[in-house]
Coordinates of C-alpha atoms in Angstrom, one line a residue:
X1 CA 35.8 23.2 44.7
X2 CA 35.8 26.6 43.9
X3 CA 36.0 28.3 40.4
X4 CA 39.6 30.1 41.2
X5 CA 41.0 26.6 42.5
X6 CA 39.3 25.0 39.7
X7 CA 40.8 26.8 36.9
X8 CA 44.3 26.5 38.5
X9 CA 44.9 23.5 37.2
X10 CA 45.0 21.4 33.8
X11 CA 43.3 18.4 33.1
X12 CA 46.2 15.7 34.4
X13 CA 46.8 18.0 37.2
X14 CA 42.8 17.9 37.9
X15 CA 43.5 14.1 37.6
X16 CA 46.3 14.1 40.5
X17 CA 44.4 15.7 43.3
X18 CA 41.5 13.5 42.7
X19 CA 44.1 10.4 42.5
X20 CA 45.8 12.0 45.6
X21 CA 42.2 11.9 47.3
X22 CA 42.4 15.7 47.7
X23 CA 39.1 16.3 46.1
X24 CA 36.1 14.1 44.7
X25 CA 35.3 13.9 40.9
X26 CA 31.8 15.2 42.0
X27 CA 33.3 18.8 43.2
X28 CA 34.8 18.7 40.0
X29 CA 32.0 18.6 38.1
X30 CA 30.0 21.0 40.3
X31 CA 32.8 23.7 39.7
X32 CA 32.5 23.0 35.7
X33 CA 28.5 22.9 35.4
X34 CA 28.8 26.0 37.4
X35 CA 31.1 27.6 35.5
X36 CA 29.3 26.3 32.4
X37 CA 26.0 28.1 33.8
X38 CA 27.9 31.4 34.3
X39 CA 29.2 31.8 30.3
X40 CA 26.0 30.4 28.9
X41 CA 26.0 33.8 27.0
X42 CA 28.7 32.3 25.1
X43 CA 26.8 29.5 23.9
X44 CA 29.6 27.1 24.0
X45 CA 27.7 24.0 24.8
X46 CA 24.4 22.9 23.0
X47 CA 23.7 20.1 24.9
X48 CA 23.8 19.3 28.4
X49 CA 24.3 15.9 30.3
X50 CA 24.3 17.3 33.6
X51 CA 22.2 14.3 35.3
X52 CA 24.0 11.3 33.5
X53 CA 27.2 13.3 34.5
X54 CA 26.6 13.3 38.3
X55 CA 26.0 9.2 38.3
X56 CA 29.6 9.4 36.2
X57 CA 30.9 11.3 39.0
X58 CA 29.6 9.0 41.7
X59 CA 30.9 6.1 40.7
X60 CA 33.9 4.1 41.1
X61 CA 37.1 5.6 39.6
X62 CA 40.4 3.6 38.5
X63 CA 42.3 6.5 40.0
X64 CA 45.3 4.9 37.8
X65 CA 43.7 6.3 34.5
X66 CA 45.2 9.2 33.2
X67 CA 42.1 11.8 33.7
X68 CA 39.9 10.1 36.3
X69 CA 37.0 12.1 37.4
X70 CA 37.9 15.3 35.0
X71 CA 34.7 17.2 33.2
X72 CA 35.3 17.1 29.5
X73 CA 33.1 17.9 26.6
X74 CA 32.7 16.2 23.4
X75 CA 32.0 17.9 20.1
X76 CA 28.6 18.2 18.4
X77 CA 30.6 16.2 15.4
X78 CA 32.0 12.9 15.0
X79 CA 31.9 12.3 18.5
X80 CA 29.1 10.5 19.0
X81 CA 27.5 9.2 22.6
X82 CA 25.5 6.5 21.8
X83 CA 21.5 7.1 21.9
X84 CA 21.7 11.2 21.9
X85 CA 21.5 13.1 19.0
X86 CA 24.7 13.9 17.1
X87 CA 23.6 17.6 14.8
X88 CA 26.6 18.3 13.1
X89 CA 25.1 21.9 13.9
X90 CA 22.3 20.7 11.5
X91 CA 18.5 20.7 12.0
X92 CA 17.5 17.8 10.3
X93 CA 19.7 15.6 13.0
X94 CA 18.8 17.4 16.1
X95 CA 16.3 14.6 17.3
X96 CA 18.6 11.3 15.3
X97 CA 20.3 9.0 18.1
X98 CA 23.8 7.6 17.4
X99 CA 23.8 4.0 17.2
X100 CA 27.0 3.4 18.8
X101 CA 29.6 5.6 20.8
X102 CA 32.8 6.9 18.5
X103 CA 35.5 5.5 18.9
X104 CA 36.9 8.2 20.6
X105 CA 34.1 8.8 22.8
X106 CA 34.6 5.1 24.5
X107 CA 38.7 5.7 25.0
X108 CA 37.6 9.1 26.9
X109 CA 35.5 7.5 29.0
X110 CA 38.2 4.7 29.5
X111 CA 40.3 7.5 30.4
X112 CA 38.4 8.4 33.4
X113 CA 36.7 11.6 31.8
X114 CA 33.0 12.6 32.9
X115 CA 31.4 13.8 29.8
X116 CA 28.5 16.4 30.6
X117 CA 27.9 17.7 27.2
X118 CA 28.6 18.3 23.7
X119 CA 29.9 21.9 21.9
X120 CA 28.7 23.8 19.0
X121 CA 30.0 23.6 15.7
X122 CA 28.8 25.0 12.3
X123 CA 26.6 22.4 10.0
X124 CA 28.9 19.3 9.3
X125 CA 32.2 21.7 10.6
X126 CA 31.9 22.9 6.9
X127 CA 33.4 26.4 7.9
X128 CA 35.8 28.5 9.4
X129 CA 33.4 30.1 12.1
X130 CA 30.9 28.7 14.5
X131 CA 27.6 30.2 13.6
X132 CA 24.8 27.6 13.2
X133 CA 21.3 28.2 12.9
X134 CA 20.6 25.1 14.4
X135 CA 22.2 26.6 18.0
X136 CA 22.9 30.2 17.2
X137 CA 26.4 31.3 17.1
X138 CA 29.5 30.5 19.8
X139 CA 31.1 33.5 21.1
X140 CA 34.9 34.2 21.6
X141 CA 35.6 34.3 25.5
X142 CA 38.4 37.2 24.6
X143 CA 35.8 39.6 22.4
X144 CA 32.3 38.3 22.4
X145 CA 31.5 40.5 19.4
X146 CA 33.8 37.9 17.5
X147 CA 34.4 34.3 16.9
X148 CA 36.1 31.6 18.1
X149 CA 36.3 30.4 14.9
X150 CA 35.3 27.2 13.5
X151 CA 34.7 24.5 13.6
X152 CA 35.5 23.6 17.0
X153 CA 34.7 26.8 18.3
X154 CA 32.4 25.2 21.5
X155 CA 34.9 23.0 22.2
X156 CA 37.3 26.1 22.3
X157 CA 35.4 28.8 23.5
X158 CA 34.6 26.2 26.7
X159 CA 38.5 25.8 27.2
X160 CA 39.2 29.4 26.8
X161 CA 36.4 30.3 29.0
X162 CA 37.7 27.9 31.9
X163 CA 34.3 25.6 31.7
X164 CA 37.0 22.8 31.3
X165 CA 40.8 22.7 30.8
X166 CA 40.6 20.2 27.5
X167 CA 37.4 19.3 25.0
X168 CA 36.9 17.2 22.5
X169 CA 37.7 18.6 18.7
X170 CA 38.8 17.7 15.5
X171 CA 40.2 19.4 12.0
X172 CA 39.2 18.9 8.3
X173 CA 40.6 22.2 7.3
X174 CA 42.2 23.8 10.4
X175 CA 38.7 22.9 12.6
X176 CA 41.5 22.7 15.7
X177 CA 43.9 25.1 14.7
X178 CA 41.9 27.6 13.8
X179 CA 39.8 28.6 16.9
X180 CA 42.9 27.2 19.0
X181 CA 44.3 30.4 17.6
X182 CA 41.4 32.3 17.8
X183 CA 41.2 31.7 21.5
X184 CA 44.5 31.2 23.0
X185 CA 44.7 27.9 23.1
X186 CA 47.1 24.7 22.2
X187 CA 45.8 22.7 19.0
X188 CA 47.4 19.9 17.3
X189 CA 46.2 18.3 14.5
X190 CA 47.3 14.9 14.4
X191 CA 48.6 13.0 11.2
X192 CA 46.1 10.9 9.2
X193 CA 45.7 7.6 10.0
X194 CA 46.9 8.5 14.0
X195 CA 43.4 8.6 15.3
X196 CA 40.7 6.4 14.8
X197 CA 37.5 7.8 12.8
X198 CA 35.3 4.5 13.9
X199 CA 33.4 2.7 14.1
X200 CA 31.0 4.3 12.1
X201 CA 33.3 5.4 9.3
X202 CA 36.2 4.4 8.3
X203 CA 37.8 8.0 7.3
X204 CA 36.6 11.1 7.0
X205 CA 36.8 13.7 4.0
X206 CA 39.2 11.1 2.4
X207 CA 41.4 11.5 5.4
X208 CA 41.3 14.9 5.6
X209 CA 39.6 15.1 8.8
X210 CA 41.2 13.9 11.7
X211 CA 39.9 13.9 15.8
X212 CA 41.4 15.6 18.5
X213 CA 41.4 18.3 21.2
X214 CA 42.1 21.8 21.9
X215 CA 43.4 22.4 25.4
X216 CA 45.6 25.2 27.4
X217 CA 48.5 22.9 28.2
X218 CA 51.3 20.8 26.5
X219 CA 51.0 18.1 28.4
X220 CA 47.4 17.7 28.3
X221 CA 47.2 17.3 25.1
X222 CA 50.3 14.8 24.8
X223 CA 48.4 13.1 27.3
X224 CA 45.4 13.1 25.3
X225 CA 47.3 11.5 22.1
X226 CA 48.3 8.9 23.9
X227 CA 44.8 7.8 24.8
X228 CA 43.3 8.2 21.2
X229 CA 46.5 6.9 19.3
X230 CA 46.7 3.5 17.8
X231 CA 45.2 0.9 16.1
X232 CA 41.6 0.0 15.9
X233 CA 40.0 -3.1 14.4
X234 CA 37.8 -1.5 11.8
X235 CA 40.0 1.1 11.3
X236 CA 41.5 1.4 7.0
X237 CA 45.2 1.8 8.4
X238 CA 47.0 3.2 11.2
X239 CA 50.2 4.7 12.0
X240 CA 53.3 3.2 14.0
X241 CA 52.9 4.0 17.8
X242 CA 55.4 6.3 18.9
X243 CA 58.8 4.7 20.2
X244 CA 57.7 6.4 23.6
X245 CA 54.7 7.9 24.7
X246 CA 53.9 11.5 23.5
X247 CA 53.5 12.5 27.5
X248 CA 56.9 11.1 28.1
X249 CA 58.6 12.5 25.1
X250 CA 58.2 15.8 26.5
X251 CA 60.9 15.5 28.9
X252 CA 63.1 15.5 25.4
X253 CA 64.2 18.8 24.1
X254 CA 63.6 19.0 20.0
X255 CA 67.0 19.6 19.3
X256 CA 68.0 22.8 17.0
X257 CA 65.3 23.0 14.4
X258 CA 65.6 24.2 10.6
X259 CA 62.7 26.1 10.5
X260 CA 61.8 28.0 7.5
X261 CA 58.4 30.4 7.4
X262 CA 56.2 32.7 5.3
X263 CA 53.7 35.3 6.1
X264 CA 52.3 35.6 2.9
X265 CA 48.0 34.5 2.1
X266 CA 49.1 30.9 0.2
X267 CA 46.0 32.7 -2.2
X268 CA 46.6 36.1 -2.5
X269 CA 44.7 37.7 0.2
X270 CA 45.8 40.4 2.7
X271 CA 47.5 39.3 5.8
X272 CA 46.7 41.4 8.8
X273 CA 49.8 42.9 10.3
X274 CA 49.3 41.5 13.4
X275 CA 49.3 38.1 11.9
X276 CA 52.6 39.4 10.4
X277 CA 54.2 40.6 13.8
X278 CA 52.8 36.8 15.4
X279 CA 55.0 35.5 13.5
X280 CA 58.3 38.0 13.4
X281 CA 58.0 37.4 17.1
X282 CA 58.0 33.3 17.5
X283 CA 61.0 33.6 14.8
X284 CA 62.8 35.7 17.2
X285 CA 61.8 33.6 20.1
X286 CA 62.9 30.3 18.2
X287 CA 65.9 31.9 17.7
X288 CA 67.1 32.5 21.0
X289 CA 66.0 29.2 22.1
X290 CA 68.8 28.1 19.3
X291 CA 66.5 26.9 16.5
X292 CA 68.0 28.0 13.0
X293 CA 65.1 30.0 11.4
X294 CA 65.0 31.6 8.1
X295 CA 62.2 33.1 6.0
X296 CA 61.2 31.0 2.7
X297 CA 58.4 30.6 -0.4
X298 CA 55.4 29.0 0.7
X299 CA 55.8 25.2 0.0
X300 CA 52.7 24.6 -2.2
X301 CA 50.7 26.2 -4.7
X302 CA 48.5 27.6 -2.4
X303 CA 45.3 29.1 -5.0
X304 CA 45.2 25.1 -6.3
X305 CA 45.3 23.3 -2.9
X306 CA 42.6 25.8 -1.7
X307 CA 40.5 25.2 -5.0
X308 CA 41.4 21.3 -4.4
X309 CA 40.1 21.1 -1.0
X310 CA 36.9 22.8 -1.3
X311 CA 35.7 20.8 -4.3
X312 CA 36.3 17.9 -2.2
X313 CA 34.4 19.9 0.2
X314 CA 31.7 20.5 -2.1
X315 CA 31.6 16.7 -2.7
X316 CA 31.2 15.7 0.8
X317 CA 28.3 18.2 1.3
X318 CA 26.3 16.4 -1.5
X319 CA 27.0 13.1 0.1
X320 CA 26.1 14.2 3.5
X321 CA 22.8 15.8 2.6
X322 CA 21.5 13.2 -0.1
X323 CA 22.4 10.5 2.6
X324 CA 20.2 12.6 5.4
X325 CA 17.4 12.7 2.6
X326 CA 17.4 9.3 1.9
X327 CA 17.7 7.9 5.6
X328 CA 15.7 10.4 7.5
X329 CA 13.2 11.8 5.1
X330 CA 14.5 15.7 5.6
X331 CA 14.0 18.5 2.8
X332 CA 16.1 21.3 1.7
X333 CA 14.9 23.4 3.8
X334 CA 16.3 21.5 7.2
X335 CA 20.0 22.8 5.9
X336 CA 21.2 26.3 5.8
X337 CA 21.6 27.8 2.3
X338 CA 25.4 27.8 2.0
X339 CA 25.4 24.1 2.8
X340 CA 22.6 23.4 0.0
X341 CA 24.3 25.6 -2.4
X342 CA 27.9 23.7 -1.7
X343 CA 25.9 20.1 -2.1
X344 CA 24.7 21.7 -5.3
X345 CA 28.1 22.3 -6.4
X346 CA 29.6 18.9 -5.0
X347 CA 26.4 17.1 -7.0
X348 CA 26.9 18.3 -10.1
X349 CA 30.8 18.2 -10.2
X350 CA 32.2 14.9 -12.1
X351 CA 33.5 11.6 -11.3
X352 CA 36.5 12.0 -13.5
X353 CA 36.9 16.2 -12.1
X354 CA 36.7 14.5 -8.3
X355 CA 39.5 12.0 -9.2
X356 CA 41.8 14.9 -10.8
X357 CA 41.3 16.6 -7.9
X358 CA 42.4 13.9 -5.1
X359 CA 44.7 13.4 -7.5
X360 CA 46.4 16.8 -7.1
X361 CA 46.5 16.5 -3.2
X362 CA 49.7 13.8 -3.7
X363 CA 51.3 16.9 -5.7
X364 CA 50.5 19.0 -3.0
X365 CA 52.4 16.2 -0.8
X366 CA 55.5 16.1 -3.1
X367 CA 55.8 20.0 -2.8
X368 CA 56.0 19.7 0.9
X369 CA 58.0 16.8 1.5
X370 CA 60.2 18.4 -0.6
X371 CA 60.1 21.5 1.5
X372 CA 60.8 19.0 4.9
X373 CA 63.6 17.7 2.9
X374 CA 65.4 20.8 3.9
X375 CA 63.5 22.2 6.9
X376 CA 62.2 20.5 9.8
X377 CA 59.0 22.7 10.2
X378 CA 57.0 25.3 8.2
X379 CA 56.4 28.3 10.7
X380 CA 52.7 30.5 9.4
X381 CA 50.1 32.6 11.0
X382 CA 47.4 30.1 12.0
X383 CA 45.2 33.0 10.9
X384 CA 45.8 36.1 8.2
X385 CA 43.4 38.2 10.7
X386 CA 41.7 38.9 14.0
X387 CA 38.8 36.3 14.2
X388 CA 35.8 38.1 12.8
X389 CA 32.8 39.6 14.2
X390 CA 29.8 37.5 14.3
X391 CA 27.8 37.3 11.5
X392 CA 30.2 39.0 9.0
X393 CA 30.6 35.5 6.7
X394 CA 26.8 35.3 6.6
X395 CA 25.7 35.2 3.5
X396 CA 23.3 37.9 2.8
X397 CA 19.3 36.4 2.4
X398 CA 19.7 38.2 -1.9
X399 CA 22.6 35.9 -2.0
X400 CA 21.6 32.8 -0.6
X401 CA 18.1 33.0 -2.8
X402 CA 20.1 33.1 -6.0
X403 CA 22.3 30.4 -5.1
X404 CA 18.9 28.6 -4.3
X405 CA 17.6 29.2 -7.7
X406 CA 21.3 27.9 -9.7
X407 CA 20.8 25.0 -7.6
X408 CA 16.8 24.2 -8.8
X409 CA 18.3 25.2 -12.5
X410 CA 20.8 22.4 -12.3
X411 CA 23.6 25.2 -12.9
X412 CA 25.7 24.8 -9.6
X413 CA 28.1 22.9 -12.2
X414 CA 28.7 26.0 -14.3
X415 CA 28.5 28.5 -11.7
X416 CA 31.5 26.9 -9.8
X417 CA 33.8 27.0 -13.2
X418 CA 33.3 31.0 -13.4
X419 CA 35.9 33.1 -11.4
X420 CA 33.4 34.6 -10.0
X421 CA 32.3 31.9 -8.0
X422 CA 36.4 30.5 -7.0
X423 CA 37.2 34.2 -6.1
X424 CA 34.3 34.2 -3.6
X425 CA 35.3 30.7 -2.0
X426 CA 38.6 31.9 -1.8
X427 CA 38.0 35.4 0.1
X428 CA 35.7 32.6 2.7
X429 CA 39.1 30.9 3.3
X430 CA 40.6 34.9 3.3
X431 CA 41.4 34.9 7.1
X432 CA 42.7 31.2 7.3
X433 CA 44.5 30.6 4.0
X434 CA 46.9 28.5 5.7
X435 CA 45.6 25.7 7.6
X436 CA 44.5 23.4 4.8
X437 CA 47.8 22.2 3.7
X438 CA 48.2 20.0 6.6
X439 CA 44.4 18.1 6.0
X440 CA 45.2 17.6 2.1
X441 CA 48.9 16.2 2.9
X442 CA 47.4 14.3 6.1
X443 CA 51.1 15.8 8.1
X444 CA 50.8 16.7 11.7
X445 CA 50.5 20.4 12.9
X446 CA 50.0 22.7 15.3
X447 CA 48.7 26.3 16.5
X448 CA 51.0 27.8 19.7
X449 CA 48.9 30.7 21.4
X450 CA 52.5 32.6 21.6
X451 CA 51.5 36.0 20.8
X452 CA 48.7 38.9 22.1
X453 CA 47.6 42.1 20.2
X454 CA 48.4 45.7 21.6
X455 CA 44.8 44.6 22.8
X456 CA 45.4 41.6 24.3
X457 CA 43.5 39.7 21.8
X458 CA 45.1 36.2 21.6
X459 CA 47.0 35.1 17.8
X460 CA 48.5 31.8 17.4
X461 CA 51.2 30.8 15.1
X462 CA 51.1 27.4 13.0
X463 CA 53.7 24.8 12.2
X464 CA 53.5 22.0 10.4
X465 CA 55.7 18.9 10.4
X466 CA 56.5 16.1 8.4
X467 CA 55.6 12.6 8.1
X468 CA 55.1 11.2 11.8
X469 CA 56.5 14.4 13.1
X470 CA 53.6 14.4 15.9
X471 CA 56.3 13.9 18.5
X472 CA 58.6 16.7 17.4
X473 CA 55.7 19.1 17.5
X474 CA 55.1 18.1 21.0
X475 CA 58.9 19.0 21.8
X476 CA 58.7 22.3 20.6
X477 CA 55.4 23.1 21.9
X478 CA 56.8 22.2 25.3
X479 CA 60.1 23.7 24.9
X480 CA 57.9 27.4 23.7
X481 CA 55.8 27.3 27.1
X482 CA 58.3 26.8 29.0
X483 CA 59.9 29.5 28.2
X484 CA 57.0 31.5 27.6
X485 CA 54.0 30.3 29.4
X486 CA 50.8 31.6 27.7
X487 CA 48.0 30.3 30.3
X488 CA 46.4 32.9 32.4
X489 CA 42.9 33.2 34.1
X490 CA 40.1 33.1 32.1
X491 CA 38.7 36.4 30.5
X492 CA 35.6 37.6 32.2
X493 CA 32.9 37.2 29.7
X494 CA 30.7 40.0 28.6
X495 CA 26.8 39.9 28.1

């Protein structure tokens, strides 16, 4: 199959030919591994299955299931294959087999997919751009001076890059959203407790984190709920199936919307006017397609919600390191600096400050279900900014060598009280201030790849539903590219 054909189509329409006997899983794969080999520039994949991918392909297919014989990749995190290494972008698990396949992993593969590799993400997806030492950084498709964001930046800069139509993802912090924006792409985030985080945990970041995809159609990714929805046996609580399937729902039109947004950084920082002029142009576009739209306050407190998730952050990174330690013998030296200096932070923080923390995410829920009380959806830029060039978060070596030296001192405690220290975390979150609100609240939502720069640089715009709104989401995604589709031929990537 060649690349032009290839790229035509969407993962469920991938799915028909091969079920309409029009073309063999194999020349599927062949047209992804060679498209895969033509962007390796971009660095999207960090581990290839090529061999154990061609057996896939060979073998019998239920043509009834809903993606047999399409490519897919998996992400470096959370989505384990069982006996390959799962990194987490980290050095220290480079050579570690996973015990079992992820929960995930196994309903994919029920789904018909061929899995030939796994995508980059930053160490433990603990940041909003994909830059690993472990692999080296993931470049945006659109600009590869830039990013694709984080941390499901492979997974995106794949999709956007036409390697495959869907790949594997998921978002702690806006790890979907974000480089779904970044790369003009579809991303929903699902609603904790929707996906399974099994078997090997039982949630992730306290819920925060949730598993998913990043795709260029609609559909696809309705498709794709439907296969990683429901209950699992080991799973700490689920949510009610939907009274119809996600795919099907589509054919339903949302209704007129109250939809109230903001443009403003939830924490003070600038807001790019193109991020501004995203959103002024899907209000006008909601509006002709008869939604009610109006602009309103941001629905939280958005300088203690950021300060709330990235202690919990911090927290996580000490667990994640000392349990590495312990189970695999590594040193301090197999993570990058920012990661030791955040498990620094998380290790000397409190049992009593942790709990006042978690505490304040159910305020942080209150706010916004009493924001959905009135309006249906909140309507943001996904991102205050242009995703930025590579290697402009790094911290500088001066920098990471002090932190070093606060951690051996035992005063990663104090330094994270001084404002110093929160106004630095919260220029990190600068150019996506409002993507955490949905991971702290555990709500559904979405980025729409609805708008292009004078450049042509993609910019999505974010909404964000209420409890069990995953459906509604769907309705409106569908209803938007219908009546402006945003796919188009993959940029040419640039060495």
């Amino acid at each position: 199959m060649h690349f032009d054909d290839y790229q035509r189509y969407d993962a469920l329409g991938l799915a028909d030919l091969v079920r309409q006997g029009e073309v063999h899983p194999s020349e599927l794969l062949d047209a992804a591994l060679a498209r895969a080999d033509a962007t390796r520039s971009l660095n999207a994949i960090v581990m290839r299955l090529d061999e154990s991918a061609r057996q896939r392909a060979q073998a019998p297919f239920d043509t009834s299931a809903p993606f047999a014989g399409v490519p897919f990749l998996v992400k470096d995190l959370f989505q384990d294959l069982k006996g390959l290494p799962s990194s987490g972008g980290c050095r220290a698990l480079k050579a570690v087999p996973a015990p079992e396949d992820a929960d995930v992993v196994r309903r994919w593969r029920e789904a018909g997919l061929v899995i030939f590799g796994k995508t980059n993400t930053p160490e433990f997806g603990a940041k909003n751009v994909t830059e690993p030492q472990a692999w080296g950084p993931a470049r945006n498709p659109w600009d590869p001076t830039r990013t694709p964001g984080g941390s499901s930046g492979g997974s995106a800069t794949a999709v956007a890059a036409g390697i495959v139509p869907v790949a594997g993802a998921n978002d702690g912090g806006g790890s979907i959203r974000i480089p779904a924006a970044a790369c003009g792409l579809f991303g929903l985030k699902a609603g904790r407790g929707r996906i399974s985080m099994g078997p090997l945990m039982g949630e992730a970041l306290n819920g925060a984190a949730v598993q998913g995809v990043v795709s260029h159609s609609v559909r696809d990714t309705a498709a794709m709920l439907d296969v990683l929805q429901g209950p699992e046996p080991h799973a700490p609580y689920h949510m009610p199936a939907p009274e119809v399937p996600y795919l099907q729902c589509l054919q339903r039109p949302p209704g007129r919307l109250r939809i109230g947004y903001s443009t403003v950084s939830p924490i003070g920082t600038p807001v790019d006017s193109q991020a501004i002029a995203a959103v002024a142009d899907a209000a006008v576009l909601l509006t002709d397609l008869g939604h009610h739209v109006e602009p309103c306050d941001t629905p939280f407190n958005g300088v203690q919600l950021a300060e709330d998730f990235l202690l919990a952050w911090f927290c996580a990174q000490a667990f994640i390191v000392d349990h590495i330690q312990r189970t695999y013998g590594a040193s301090p030296k197999d993570f990058e600096a920012d990661t030791r200096l955040m498990a620094a932070v998380g290790r000397h923080t409190s049992a009593l400050r942790l709990l006042q923390c978690e505490a304040r995410w159910h305020e942080h829920n209150l706010a916004l279900s009493a924001f959905h009380a009135r309006y249906d959806l909140w309507l943001s830029p996904t991102l205050a900014a242009l995703p930025p060039p590579i290697g402009s978060l790094t911290t500088p070596p001066a920098l990471a060598w002090v932190g070093d030296v606060v951690a051996r001192l035992g005063l990663a405690g104090w330094l994270s009280e001084t404002p110093q220290f929160k106004q630095t975390v919260l220029n990190n979150l600068g150019w996506t201030p409002y993507t955490q609100l949905a991971n702290l609240t555990g709500r559904p939502a979405m980025s729409v790849p609805l708008y292009r720069t004078p450049e042509g640089l993609p910019l999505g715009v974010q909404f964000v539903a209420g409890l069990n709104g995953e459906a509604l989401l769907l309705q409106l995604a569908a209803q938007l590219e219908q009546a402006r589709p945003w796919r188009c031929n993959p940029p040419t990537p640039r060495s």
